[in-house]
Amino acid sequence: MRAAVVTTFDSAPRYQQFPTPVPAGDDEMLVDVLAAGLHQRVRSQADGSHYTSTDELPLVPGIDGVGRGPDGSLRYFVLPDTSVGSMAEQTVINLRQSVELPYTIDPVVVAAAMNPAMSSWVALRQRVQFQAGQDVLILGATGNAGQMAVQIAKLFGANKIIAAGRDAERLAALSALGATAMVRLDGDDLADRLGKAAGDVDLVLDYLWGEPTAAAMTAVLTNRADRGQPLTWIEIGSVAGRIAPISSAALRAARIQIVGSGQGSVSGHEYLAELPALADAIAAGRFAIDARAIPLAEVEQAWAAAADARQRIVLTPQL
Ligand SMILES: NC(=O)c1ccc[n+]([C@@H]2O[C@H](COP(=O)([O-])OP(=O)(O)OC[C@H]3O[C@@H](n4cnc5c(N)ncnc54)[C@H](OP(=O)(O)O)[C@@H]3O)[C@@H](O)[C@H]2O)c1
């Protein structure tokens, strides 16, 4: 079969021949891959920088996708940590780690949306018991996962949804998706603006980490009307830095707990429990999803385009 193949961590995958994987048991199925999302997680898998990387090469990247089985059924699947991922004409899925989709659904939309949507959906359902009416700050709201987080917070009944991000144009567009306030992450008065807008939130969904998170945390914690009011800060992504210089005084001065949400802190079982409801919400058209399909044969160009793509790129092996 043809696949996107990584042979060295310092260059993009190449479209070339790769042995077709073989299902190992009754739970496994060889599927034709129709769509596989080029998520941040996949980029870090392919350059060896993800925390789950084993340095094994060659590697076919791709952690999830939509495939068609020999029975004609359409399935969204997630793959275990494997060196034979979804960016291939075919891949082996575990039926227990997949969900059947309606035939009418666009595979590209599902492949684009599931990973970024899952980040906040799972955080709000598995890392905290989110209550309708709570107030949420989303740090890094202009990315694909952040935009989904705005929509999912709204779907779950959040009261205030404060969206913080760098890009003014994309930030402004978030009010149509459910954001009740937008805070631009720049300027000398940022701490003041962020503190006023988000000082009393119940939850933070953090896609940034690094220096911006440290500054935002201080701004929020020092602007709480009631410092005894619980605040859960959920670390989901690290586009702004792997290490954040968090102030010890800020941690002591308010009732904050910091938790992470991702592979490991959320079990495979917990992810799978959320798949059907999220797939239903996507199939029902509950979210605005910005996807761009690119044939798998053009994987090298897709990789270059994804570096600063606004849309979620989806590779389509069968086109
Ligand atoms: N734990 C999970 O379950 C999970 C699941 C999915 C994703 N993630 C993680 O979440 C993060 C975001 O993923 P994504 O899919 O949304 O990526 P994305 O679509 O590429 O968006 C990333 C956004 O980050 C913003 N950004 C980059 N550097 C920044 C900085 N220094 N300060 C502020 N904003 C910055 C950019 O927005 P502007 O250019 O508009 O500022 C960009 O649009 C990644 O770290 C990803 O690995 C985690």
XYZ file of C-alpha atoms and ligand atoms in Angstrom:
367
model
C 0.000 0.000 0.000
C 0.964 3.675 -0.187
C 1.490 5.636 2.998
C 3.058 8.750 4.477
C 6.317 7.405 5.893
C 8.675 9.058 8.379
C 12.225 7.739 8.062
C 13.948 10.573 9.912
C 12.542 12.920 12.575
C 13.999 16.024 10.953
C 11.986 15.992 7.730
C 8.372 15.663 6.647
C 6.871 12.243 5.871
C 7.143 11.024 2.272
C 4.477 9.297 0.192
C 5.849 5.834 -0.548
C 5.245 2.084 -0.381
C 4.796 0.518 3.060
C 3.805 -3.030 4.029
C 0.039 -3.406 4.493
C -0.667 -4.228 8.161
C -2.484 -7.431 9.032
C -5.298 -7.717 11.619
C -4.279 -9.918 14.558
C -7.566 -11.009 16.115
C -11.358 -10.849 16.055
C -11.381 -7.331 17.485
C -9.217 -6.004 14.661
C -10.225 -4.947 11.176
C -8.313 -3.718 8.126
C -10.017 -0.558 6.868
C -9.575 1.680 3.855
C -8.643 5.046 5.335
C -10.858 7.818 3.950
C -9.628 10.716 6.076
C -6.910 11.302 8.687
C -6.437 14.606 10.541
C -3.091 16.380 10.575
C -3.355 17.441 14.224
C -0.657 19.090 16.367
C -0.380 15.719 18.095
C 0.431 14.070 14.743
C 3.086 16.651 13.934
C 4.785 15.986 17.271
C 4.454 12.234 16.686
C 6.152 12.597 13.299
C 9.040 14.745 14.572
C 9.594 12.539 17.647
C 8.841 15.335 20.143
C 5.588 13.996 21.649
C 5.864 12.722 25.222
C 4.688 9.270 24.111
C 7.348 9.004 21.338
C 9.421 5.795 21.365
C 11.837 6.938 18.607
C 10.852 3.906 16.509
C 11.381 4.387 12.746
C 10.124 4.009 10.075
C 6.807 5.346 11.201
C 3.460 5.982 9.528
C 1.983 8.951 11.427
C -1.690 9.476 12.247
C -3.520 8.832 15.499
C -7.108 8.658 14.303
C -9.275 8.833 11.208
C -12.336 7.656 9.364
C -12.217 4.333 7.533
C -14.453 2.007 5.588
C -14.459 -1.637 6.606
C -14.906 -4.687 4.331
C -18.572 -4.681 5.415
C -18.962 -1.156 3.989
C -19.461 0.444 7.415
C -17.997 3.862 8.058
C -16.041 4.128 11.324
C -14.223 6.806 13.253
C -11.289 5.138 14.985
C -8.485 6.036 17.345
C -5.255 4.100 17.154
C -3.085 2.952 20.040
C 0.527 4.199 20.118
C 1.663 2.449 16.954
C 4.232 2.851 14.203
C 1.535 2.098 11.585
C -0.816 5.056 11.862
C -3.757 6.338 9.855
C -1.896 8.262 7.121
C -1.964 5.296 4.779
C -4.296 3.768 2.246
C -5.153 1.144 4.827
C -4.717 0.651 8.544
C -5.707 -1.882 11.185
C -8.219 -0.624 13.735
C -9.474 -2.156 16.945
C -13.270 -2.284 16.728
C -13.497 -1.480 20.448
C -11.655 1.765 19.749
C -13.977 2.886 17.012
C -17.500 4.120 16.566
C -19.783 3.518 13.601
C -20.830 6.641 11.736
C -23.908 7.406 9.632
C -23.295 6.917 5.893
C -24.363 10.495 5.242
C -21.562 12.065 7.252
C -18.570 13.770 5.622
C -15.452 11.779 6.690
C -13.263 14.873 6.294
C -15.359 16.845 8.796
C -15.229 14.027 11.362
C -11.482 13.510 10.931
C -10.901 17.263 11.294
C -13.064 17.734 14.357
C -12.714 14.736 16.655
C -9.204 15.338 18.037
C -9.511 19.080 18.684
C -13.050 18.626 20.021
C -12.097 15.700 22.236
C -9.540 17.870 24.057
C -12.154 20.024 25.791
C -15.029 17.508 25.725
C -12.998 14.980 27.710
C -11.467 17.619 29.993
C -14.904 18.922 30.950
C -16.410 15.480 31.430
C -13.554 13.348 32.723
C -11.128 15.717 34.489
C -13.800 17.838 36.200
C -17.497 17.401 36.727
C -18.486 20.463 34.722
C -21.740 22.073 35.826
C -23.990 24.144 33.550
C -23.777 27.768 34.633
C -20.056 27.724 35.418
C -17.715 30.326 33.936
C -14.848 29.250 31.694
C -11.692 30.946 30.415
C -10.154 29.435 27.266
C -6.480 30.311 26.792
C -5.464 29.862 23.149
C -9.054 30.034 21.902
C -8.142 30.935 18.318
C -6.625 27.536 17.432
C -8.683 24.616 16.166
C -8.978 23.028 19.619
C -9.701 26.391 21.237
C -12.497 27.143 18.772
C -14.034 23.753 19.493
C -13.663 24.427 23.235
C -15.743 27.595 22.900
C -18.498 25.640 21.159
C -18.361 22.697 23.573
C -18.457 24.954 26.632
C -21.565 26.529 25.128
C -23.105 23.132 24.359
C -22.496 22.062 27.974
C -24.256 25.166 29.286
C -21.386 27.402 30.388
C -22.426 30.837 31.612
C -19.494 33.103 30.742
C -17.112 31.868 28.040
C -14.070 34.127 27.945
C -11.912 33.504 24.896
C -8.267 34.639 25.009
C -5.965 34.535 21.983
C -3.498 36.495 19.890
C -5.148 36.820 16.505
C -7.615 39.735 16.604
C -9.634 38.634 13.579
C -10.094 35.069 14.720
C -10.795 36.217 18.250
C -13.593 38.497 17.055
C -15.155 35.603 15.132
C -15.511 33.573 18.332
C -18.527 35.514 19.578
C -20.565 33.863 16.801
C -19.484 30.471 18.214
C -20.521 31.281 21.783
C -17.772 33.359 23.413
C -19.284 35.975 25.715
C -16.070 38.022 25.987
C -12.792 38.139 24.102
C -9.397 39.123 25.482
C -6.511 39.823 23.134
C -3.278 38.351 24.469
C -1.009 41.355 23.996
C -0.219 44.791 25.374
C 1.075 46.178 28.669
C -2.415 46.222 30.185
C -3.064 42.513 29.525
C -2.995 41.480 33.196
C -5.532 44.155 34.011
C -7.877 43.278 31.114
C -7.622 39.531 31.676
C -8.041 39.901 35.429
C -11.177 42.021 35.016
C -12.724 39.702 32.418
C -11.776 36.339 33.937
C -10.863 36.905 37.598
C -13.868 34.950 38.854
C -13.970 32.005 36.438
C -14.503 28.461 37.731
C -12.392 26.735 35.098
C -9.568 27.430 32.689
C -9.008 25.346 29.562
C -5.362 26.041 28.771
C -3.881 25.309 25.334
C -0.851 27.586 25.786
C 1.276 26.903 28.894
C 4.713 28.602 28.982
C 5.105 32.285 29.902
C 1.571 33.284 28.737
C 0.037 30.798 31.175
C 2.160 31.992 34.076
C 1.132 35.599 33.392
C -2.539 34.656 32.913
C -2.605 32.621 36.120
C -1.266 35.521 38.159
C -3.781 37.877 36.516
C -6.712 35.575 37.316
C -5.650 34.633 40.846
C -4.932 38.182 41.963
C -8.276 39.441 40.660
C -10.642 37.018 42.371
C -13.360 38.661 44.435
C -13.379 35.527 46.621
C -10.022 33.783 46.776
C -11.667 30.817 48.462
C -13.802 30.172 45.356
C -12.484 26.966 43.740
C -10.702 27.283 40.404
C -9.604 24.318 38.314
C -6.920 25.047 35.733
C -6.863 22.303 33.114
C -3.611 22.054 31.143
C -4.405 20.646 27.687
C -1.840 22.009 25.242
C 1.538 23.705 25.196
C 1.776 25.752 21.993
C 3.483 28.591 23.895
C 5.983 26.512 25.895
C 6.557 23.207 27.664
C 7.572 24.840 30.946
C 5.631 27.587 32.741
C 7.213 29.688 35.521
C 4.268 29.543 37.941
C 4.379 31.901 40.927
C 4.386 30.080 44.268
C 2.674 33.031 45.948
C -0.144 32.932 43.411
C -0.721 29.254 44.155
C -0.934 29.892 47.884
C -3.118 32.963 47.576
C -6.191 31.350 46.056
C -7.988 28.024 45.981
C -6.593 26.689 42.694
C -5.919 23.170 41.545
C -4.001 22.433 38.351
C -4.747 19.240 36.450
C -3.755 17.977 33.035
C -5.952 16.370 30.400
C -4.480 14.096 27.750
C -3.255 10.579 27.067
C -2.362 9.093 30.434
C -4.251 11.466 32.712
C -7.361 10.333 30.823
C -7.506 6.576 30.320
C -8.240 4.935 26.992
C -11.461 3.647 28.521
C -12.532 7.186 29.479
C -11.795 8.507 25.970
C -13.771 5.688 24.407
C -16.716 6.361 26.691
C -16.996 9.866 25.219
C -16.560 8.967 21.525
C -20.180 8.100 20.625
C -21.742 11.249 22.089
C -19.118 13.479 20.501
C -19.489 11.726 17.125
C -23.264 12.229 17.394
C -22.829 15.942 18.103
C -20.539 16.337 15.084
C -22.901 14.300 12.882
C -25.807 16.472 14.048
C -23.938 19.565 12.819
C -23.630 21.100 16.301
C -20.232 22.643 15.565
C -18.709 24.947 12.981
C -15.690 23.045 11.639
C -13.084 24.485 9.311
C -11.473 21.599 7.403
C -9.301 21.379 4.269
C -8.865 18.050 2.474
C -5.510 17.301 0.793
C -4.755 14.014 -1.019
C -2.313 11.797 0.889
C -0.026 11.802 -2.172
C 0.630 15.494 -1.396
C 1.645 14.825 2.204
C 4.884 16.810 2.003
C 3.047 19.935 0.829
C 0.363 19.324 3.460
C 3.027 19.216 6.177
C 4.454 22.552 5.062
C 0.988 24.097 4.832
C 0.014 22.842 8.307
C 2.813 24.804 9.958
C 0.641 27.913 9.930
C -2.678 26.632 8.609
C -5.802 28.223 9.973
C -7.938 25.267 8.908
C -7.457 21.716 10.142
C -5.803 19.819 7.296
C -7.146 16.330 6.598
C -5.282 13.846 4.399
C -7.431 11.728 2.106
C -5.645 8.511 1.045
C -8.367 7.285 -1.308
C -8.509 10.421 -3.505
N -4.525 17.018 25.505
C -5.348 16.820 24.498
O -6.260 16.005 24.593
C -5.169 17.601 23.239
C -5.969 17.362 22.110
C -5.832 18.202 20.991
C -4.869 19.205 21.014
N -4.075 19.349 22.101
C -3.028 20.383 22.157
O -3.650 21.661 22.170
C -2.806 22.611 21.539
C -3.583 23.341 20.447
O -3.956 22.388 19.459
P -4.752 22.854 18.161
O -5.182 21.636 17.477
O -5.755 23.894 18.497
O -3.589 23.568 17.347
P -3.734 24.680 16.199
O -5.020 24.567 15.505
O -2.483 24.610 15.423
O -3.780 26.029 17.019
C -2.725 26.447 17.786
C -2.939 27.926 18.047
O -2.048 28.314 19.084
C -1.884 29.705 19.000
N -0.550 29.997 19.461
C 0.621 29.488 19.009
N 1.641 29.971 19.715
C 1.106 30.815 20.636
C 1.656 31.647 21.659
N 2.982 31.706 21.868
N 0.809 32.382 22.401
C -0.514 32.329 22.187
N -1.095 31.586 21.229
C -0.284 30.845 20.473
C -2.091 30.067 17.533
O -3.146 30.975 17.482
P -2.958 32.488 16.984
O -1.896 32.457 15.909
O -4.312 32.833 16.522
O -2.530 33.206 18.176
C -2.603 28.791 16.874
O -3.741 29.014 16.093
C -1.592 21.828 21.044
O -0.567 21.924 22.018
C -2.104 20.406 20.958
O -1.083 19.451 21.063
C -4.205 18.590 23.206
